[in-house]
Structures are given as structure tokens and as C-alpha cells.
Coordinates of C-alpha atoms in Angstrom, one line a residue:
M59 CA 31.0 49.1 -6.9
F60 CA 31.8 48.5 -10.6
R61 CA 32.4 44.8 -10.0
R62 CA 29.2 44.5 -8.1
K63 CA 27.2 46.2 -10.9
Q64 CA 29.0 44.1 -13.5
S65 CA 28.1 40.9 -11.6
Q66 CA 24.5 42.1 -11.3
N67 CA 24.3 42.8 -15.0
H68 CA 25.8 39.4 -15.8
Q69 CA 23.2 37.7 -13.5
E70 CA 20.3 39.6 -15.2
N71 CA 21.6 38.7 -18.6
G72 CA 21.8 35.0 -17.5
I73 CA 18.2 35.1 -16.3
E74 CA 17.1 36.7 -19.6
E75 CA 18.8 34.0 -21.5
Q76 CA 17.1 31.3 -19.5
E77 CA 13.7 32.9 -20.0
A78 CA 14.4 33.0 -23.7
K79 CA 15.2 29.3 -23.6
V80 CA 12.0 28.6 -21.8
S81 CA 10.0 30.5 -24.5
E82 CA 11.9 28.7 -27.2
L83 CA 11.2 25.3 -25.7
R84 CA 7.5 26.2 -25.3
A85 CA 7.3 27.2 -29.0
A86 CA 9.1 24.1 -30.1
L87 CA 6.6 21.9 -28.3
G88 CA 3.7 23.1 -30.4
P89 CA 0.0 22.3 -29.6
L90 CA -0.5 20.5 -26.3
S91 CA -3.5 18.7 -24.8
A92 CA -5.3 20.4 -21.9
R93 CA -3.6 18.2 -19.3
S94 CA -0.2 18.4 -20.9
L95 CA -0.5 22.2 -21.1
K96 CA -1.2 22.2 -17.4
Y97 CA 1.8 20.1 -16.7
C98 CA 4.1 22.2 -18.9
T99 CA 4.4 25.3 -16.7
D100 CA 7.4 27.6 -17.1
A101 CA 8.9 26.0 -14.0
C102 CA 8.5 22.6 -15.5
L103 CA 10.2 23.6 -18.8
R104 CA 13.0 25.1 -16.8
R105 CA 13.6 21.8 -14.9
Y106 CA 13.9 19.9 -18.2
L107 CA 16.2 22.5 -19.6
I108 CA 18.4 22.3 -16.5
A109 CA 18.5 18.5 -16.8
R110 CA 19.7 18.8 -20.4
N111 CA 22.2 21.7 -19.7
W112 CA 19.9 24.2 -21.4
N113 CA 19.9 22.5 -24.7
V114 CA 16.5 23.2 -26.1
D115 CA 16.4 20.2 -28.6
K116 CA 17.5 17.7 -25.9
A117 CA 15.1 19.2 -23.4
K118 CA 12.2 19.0 -25.9
K119 CA 13.0 15.3 -26.7
M120 CA 13.1 14.5 -22.9
L121 CA 9.8 16.4 -22.2
E122 CA 8.0 14.8 -25.1
E123 CA 9.0 11.4 -23.8
T124 CA 7.6 12.4 -20.4
L125 CA 4.3 13.6 -22.0
K126 CA 4.0 10.3 -23.8
W127 CA 4.6 8.4 -20.6
R128 CA 2.1 10.5 -18.6
A129 CA -0.5 10.0 -21.3
T130 CA 0.0 6.2 -21.0
Y131 CA 0.7 5.7 -17.3
K132 CA -1.5 8.5 -16.1
P133 CA 0.2 9.0 -12.7
E134 CA -2.2 11.8 -11.7
E135 CA -5.1 9.3 -11.9
I136 CA -3.6 6.8 -9.5
C137 CA -5.7 6.8 -6.3
W138 CA -4.6 5.7 -2.9
H139 CA -7.0 2.9 -2.6
E140 CA -5.4 1.3 -5.7
V141 CA -1.9 1.2 -4.0
A142 CA -2.8 1.2 -0.3
H143 CA -1.9 -2.4 0.1
E144 CA 1.7 -1.6 -0.9
G145 CA 1.9 0.9 2.0
E146 CA 0.6 -1.3 4.8
T147 CA 4.1 -1.6 6.4
G148 CA 5.1 2.0 5.7
K149 CA 7.9 1.1 3.3
V150 CA 7.4 4.5 1.5
S151 CA 5.6 7.4 3.1
R152 CA 5.5 11.2 3.1
A153 CA 6.9 12.6 6.3
D154 CA 5.0 15.0 8.5
F155 CA 8.1 17.3 8.7
H156 CA 10.2 19.2 6.2
D157 CA 13.9 19.6 5.7
R158 CA 15.7 22.8 6.6
S159 CA 14.8 24.3 3.2
G160 CA 11.1 23.6 3.7
R161 CA 11.1 20.8 1.2
T162 CA 8.7 17.8 1.3
V163 CA 10.4 14.6 2.6
L164 CA 9.8 11.1 1.4
I165 CA 10.8 8.3 3.8
L166 CA 11.7 5.0 2.2
R167 CA 12.3 1.8 4.3
P168 CA 13.2 -1.0 1.9
G169 CA 13.5 -3.4 4.9
K170 CA 9.7 -3.3 5.2
Q171 CA 9.1 -4.6 1.7
N172 CA 5.8 -6.5 1.8
T173 CA 4.9 -7.4 -1.8
T174 CA 6.4 -9.0 -4.9
C175 CA 4.5 -7.3 -7.8
A176 CA 7.0 -5.0 -9.4
E177 CA 4.4 -3.0 -11.2
D178 CA 2.4 -2.3 -8.0
N179 CA 5.7 -1.3 -6.2
I180 CA 6.4 1.2 -8.9
R181 CA 2.9 2.6 -9.0
H182 CA 3.0 3.0 -5.3
L183 CA 6.3 5.0 -5.5
V184 CA 5.0 7.1 -8.4
Y185 CA 1.8 7.8 -6.5
L186 CA 3.9 9.1 -3.5
I187 CA 6.2 11.2 -5.8
E188 CA 3.1 12.8 -7.3
N189 CA 1.7 13.3 -3.8
S190 CA 5.0 14.9 -2.6
I191 CA 5.0 17.3 -5.5
L192 CA 1.3 18.2 -4.8
N193 CA 2.4 19.1 -1.2
L194 CA 5.4 21.2 -2.1
A195 CA 5.3 24.7 -0.6
D196 CA 5.0 27.7 -2.9
G197 CA 8.4 28.3 -4.6
Q198 CA 9.6 24.8 -3.9
E199 CA 10.5 22.5 -6.8
Q200 CA 12.3 19.6 -5.1
M201 CA 11.9 17.0 -2.4
S202 CA 14.3 15.1 -0.1
W203 CA 14.5 11.4 0.3
L204 CA 15.5 9.6 3.5
I205 CA 16.2 5.9 3.1
D206 CA 16.4 3.8 6.2
F207 CA 18.1 0.4 5.7
T208 CA 17.1 -1.1 9.0
G209 CA 16.1 -4.7 8.3
W210 CA 17.3 -4.7 4.8
G211 CA 19.0 -7.8 3.5
L212 CA 19.2 -10.1 0.5
S213 CA 15.9 -11.7 1.3
V214 CA 14.0 -8.4 1.0
K215 CA 16.0 -6.4 -1.5
V216 CA 14.4 -4.9 -4.5
P217 CA 15.1 -6.7 -7.8
I218 CA 17.7 -5.0 -10.0
K219 CA 15.1 -4.5 -12.8
T220 CA 12.6 -2.9 -10.5
A221 CA 15.3 -0.6 -9.1
R222 CA 16.4 0.3 -12.6
D223 CA 12.8 1.0 -13.7
C224 CA 12.3 3.3 -10.6
I225 CA 15.5 5.2 -11.3
N226 CA 14.6 5.7 -14.9
I227 CA 11.2 7.0 -14.0
L228 CA 12.7 9.4 -11.5
Q229 CA 15.4 10.6 -13.8
N230 CA 13.5 10.7 -17.1
H231 CA 10.1 11.9 -15.9
Y232 CA 10.8 13.9 -12.7
P233 CA 14.0 15.8 -13.6
E234 CA 15.3 18.2 -10.9
R235 CA 12.6 17.0 -8.5
L236 CA 15.2 15.3 -6.2
A237 CA 17.2 17.6 -3.9
V238 CA 19.1 14.9 -2.1
A239 CA 18.7 11.1 -1.3
L240 CA 20.3 10.2 2.0
L241 CA 21.0 6.5 2.4
Y242 CA 21.2 6.0 6.1
N243 CA 23.3 3.2 7.5
P244 CA 23.3 0.8 4.6
P245 CA 24.7 -2.6 5.5
R246 CA 27.9 -3.9 3.8
I247 CA 25.8 -6.4 1.8
F248 CA 24.3 -3.4 0.1
E249 CA 27.6 -2.5 -1.6
A250 CA 27.2 -5.3 -4.2
F251 CA 23.7 -4.1 -5.0
W252 CA 24.9 -0.5 -5.2
K253 CA 27.8 -1.4 -7.6
V254 CA 25.2 -2.4 -10.1
V255 CA 22.5 0.2 -9.5
K256 CA 24.8 3.2 -9.6
Y257 CA 25.5 2.7 -13.3
F258 CA 21.8 3.5 -14.0
L259 CA 22.2 6.9 -12.4
D260 CA 23.1 9.9 -14.5
P261 CA 25.8 12.2 -13.1
L262 CA 23.4 14.8 -11.8
T263 CA 21.4 12.2 -9.9
F264 CA 24.5 10.4 -8.7
Q265 CA 25.8 13.6 -7.1
K266 CA 22.6 13.9 -5.0
V267 CA 23.0 10.4 -3.4
K268 CA 24.7 10.6 -0.1
F269 CA 25.7 7.7 2.2
V270 CA 25.3 8.4 5.9
Y271 CA 26.8 6.4 8.7
P272 CA 25.7 7.3 12.3
K273 CA 29.2 6.6 13.8
K274 CA 30.9 9.0 11.3
E275 CA 31.1 12.6 12.4
D276 CA 31.0 14.0 8.9
S277 CA 27.8 12.0 8.3
V278 CA 26.2 13.3 11.4
E279 CA 27.0 16.9 10.4
L280 CA 25.6 16.2 6.9
M281 CA 22.3 15.1 8.4
K282 CA 22.2 18.2 10.6
S283 CA 22.9 20.4 7.5
F284 CA 19.7 19.1 5.9
F285 CA 17.4 18.5 9.0
D286 CA 16.6 19.8 12.4
V287 CA 17.4 16.9 14.7
D288 CA 14.4 17.8 16.8
N289 CA 12.1 16.9 13.9
L290 CA 14.3 14.1 12.5
P291 CA 13.2 10.5 13.6
N292 CA 15.6 8.6 15.8
E293 CA 15.9 6.0 13.0
F294 CA 18.0 8.7 11.2
G295 CA 19.8 10.0 14.3
G296 CA 17.3 12.6 15.4
K297 CA 15.2 13.1 18.5
A298 CA 11.7 12.5 17.1
T299 CA 9.7 9.3 16.9
L300 CA 8.5 7.8 13.6
N301 CA 5.2 6.1 14.1
Y302 CA 3.6 5.0 10.8
D303 CA -0.1 4.6 11.2
H304 CA -1.5 3.1 8.0
E305 CA -5.1 4.0 8.8
E306 CA -4.2 7.7 9.5
F307 CA -1.9 7.9 6.5
S308 CA -4.6 6.4 4.3
R309 CA -7.0 9.1 5.5
L310 CA -4.5 11.8 4.6
M311 CA -3.9 10.3 1.2
S312 CA -7.6 10.0 0.5
Q313 CA -8.0 13.7 1.3
D314 CA -5.1 14.5 -1.0
D315 CA -6.7 12.5 -3.8
V316 CA -9.5 15.0 -3.7
K317 CA -7.0 17.8 -4.1
T318 CA -5.3 16.0 -6.9
A319 CA -8.5 15.4 -8.8
K320 CA -9.4 19.1 -8.4
F321 CA -6.0 20.2 -9.6
W322 CA -6.0 18.1 -12.7
G323 CA -9.7 18.6 -13.4
L324 CA -10.4 14.9 -13.0
D325 CA -13.7 15.7 -11.3
E326 CA -14.9 17.5 -14.4
K327 CA -15.7 16.3 -17.9
P328 CA -12.5 16.3 -20.1
S329 CA -12.4 19.4 -22.2
H330 CA -10.7 19.3 -25.6
I331 CA -10.6 23.1 -25.8
A332 CA -8.8 25.1 -23.1
S333 CA -7.2 28.5 -22.9
G334 CA -3.5 28.2 -23.7
H335 CA -0.6 29.5 -21.7
S336 CA 1.4 32.1 -23.5
G337 CA -0.7 31.8 -26.5
A338 CA -0.2 28.0 -26.9
Q339 CA -2.7 26.0 -28.8
V340 CA -4.5 23.0 -27.3
A341 CA -4.8 19.6 -28.8
P342 CA -7.3 16.8 -28.0
E343 CA -6.5 14.7 -24.9
P344 CA -5.2 11.2 -26.0
A345 CA -7.2 8.2 -25.2
P346 CA -6.2 6.2 -22.1
L347 CA -4.1 3.1 -22.5
A348 CA -4.3 0.0 -20.2
L349 CA -1.5 -0.8 -17.8
P350 CA 0.2 -4.1 -17.9
A351 CA -1.2 -6.7 -15.4
C352 CA 1.1 -8.2 -12.7

């Protein structure tokens, strides 16, 4: 009983210390624009602290870089019709099922690459990351990625620079959003590509990348630990059928664009004065910057 009470007290002290770090980080950030203030929830601050091993100074630097990136790139303002052409083959889509933990699932099929503009490819992925976050269930902070290598080869591979840029965006601006990335049945030719790409991954992200081979028992069990095989598409060793209907998916994304606009207040006139969270002050919203052309 004494040990149980001691463990409980230690856990409570740990939670209190974490909450103190969150408060310290919020104070260190200073005044924020209305949109940045909405982004910087306590859960958000906690993710950046976890990514930087609860070092407030490092988490502050990382978060400030993200806020600069979001002010420039404006991921919440990307609409489906701007990137729909990238999704015609279903190379990246949000699944209509969840993993065993109830997390949103993104399905990536690099073998269905259909365009060559790196910027559009990245914007399409960013759009779907934002969409996946929008569709997370209450209490969920992370998503799962399923990557199907069917049809992938040297002729359709993503350029190293594009892969690096995508990884940097995921690691630097969406910390602790990835629960696991399951690379399903990658061909041997992928090994050379992976040897280069893996050096762009930080240790935390690297640990979340799992190689899965359908003929290996441990790989099959790994998939079962994350997914119900009845919901899992047969492309990933499950019993369900994956039918990507671009028209239907576009309809769903257009509906979600309305939800996104409402969440961020994009359907309203921008306000330079908003009520702060935890007493934080609000600064004017920065002017939009143009994106580079392809």
C-alpha cells in the first residue's frame, strides 16, 4: 500500500511539474496573434515540450519557428480545390476507419504518384495532415500512417529533396502528431532510398517508423496490434476493400473545408483583438506572404 501511494504521489508530482512547464512556456511566448493564440492550446504546448524533452527554451524556439511557418505558409487556409488534382489517384487520403486506439489514419500510396510539382505535392500532404488533425476524436493527439508500396519503383519515387522537406515539416511543425508510420511491403530497391532518407529523421520519429512484410509473422502480429483486420484494407493484409473514389473524397474534403474555416474563423473578418487564454495578450495578425510558384 505504501509503495502504491508513493507511486501515486510521484505521478501527481510529475503531472504538476509538466503543467508548470506548460505555464512557463506560455509566459515565455509573450503576446500572440489571434490565430496563433488559438493554435497554442495547452495540449499543443505540451507536444512541443515533449519533443524537446521538456526543455522550455528549446520548446519555445521550436514553437516560434512553427508560428512563423504557419504565418507564412498558412496551412489552415489551403482548400481542397487547390490541391484536388494531386489527389486524383488516391496517393494520399484519409481512411474511413481508425486504428485500435481510435486514431485518424492517413493512407499513403507512393506508387500512385501522378504529378511532378514538389510544392503542390507538399501542400497536398500538409492539407491532409491538417485535415486528419481536424478529424481527431476528443482526447486524441496523434494519427497513424499506412504506407503501401505497391507499384513503387525508381520511376515514381519521390525526389530526395521533396522527401526531406516533407519530413522536416512533419517533425518541426507537427511534433508528436505521428503515432506510427507502417511501411508495408517496401521493395528491395527502396533500401537505397531509405538509407538516405533515414538520416533526416530525428530519433523520436525514427522509432515510430516500422517496416512490415506480409510473409513475416512478427510483421503480421504488429499490424494486428495496431488495426482490426476486419477494417484493414487487403492491401495491408486485412479483410476490407480499399476503394478510393476521388469524387466522393472531394465531397468529404469540401465539407471539411467548411469546418476548418469555422474553426479558424476564416469565414469572419480578422480580428486584431481577442480574449486571451490564461490571461495572454493578443498581437495583430501578420500580413499574408505569397507562396513560391512551381
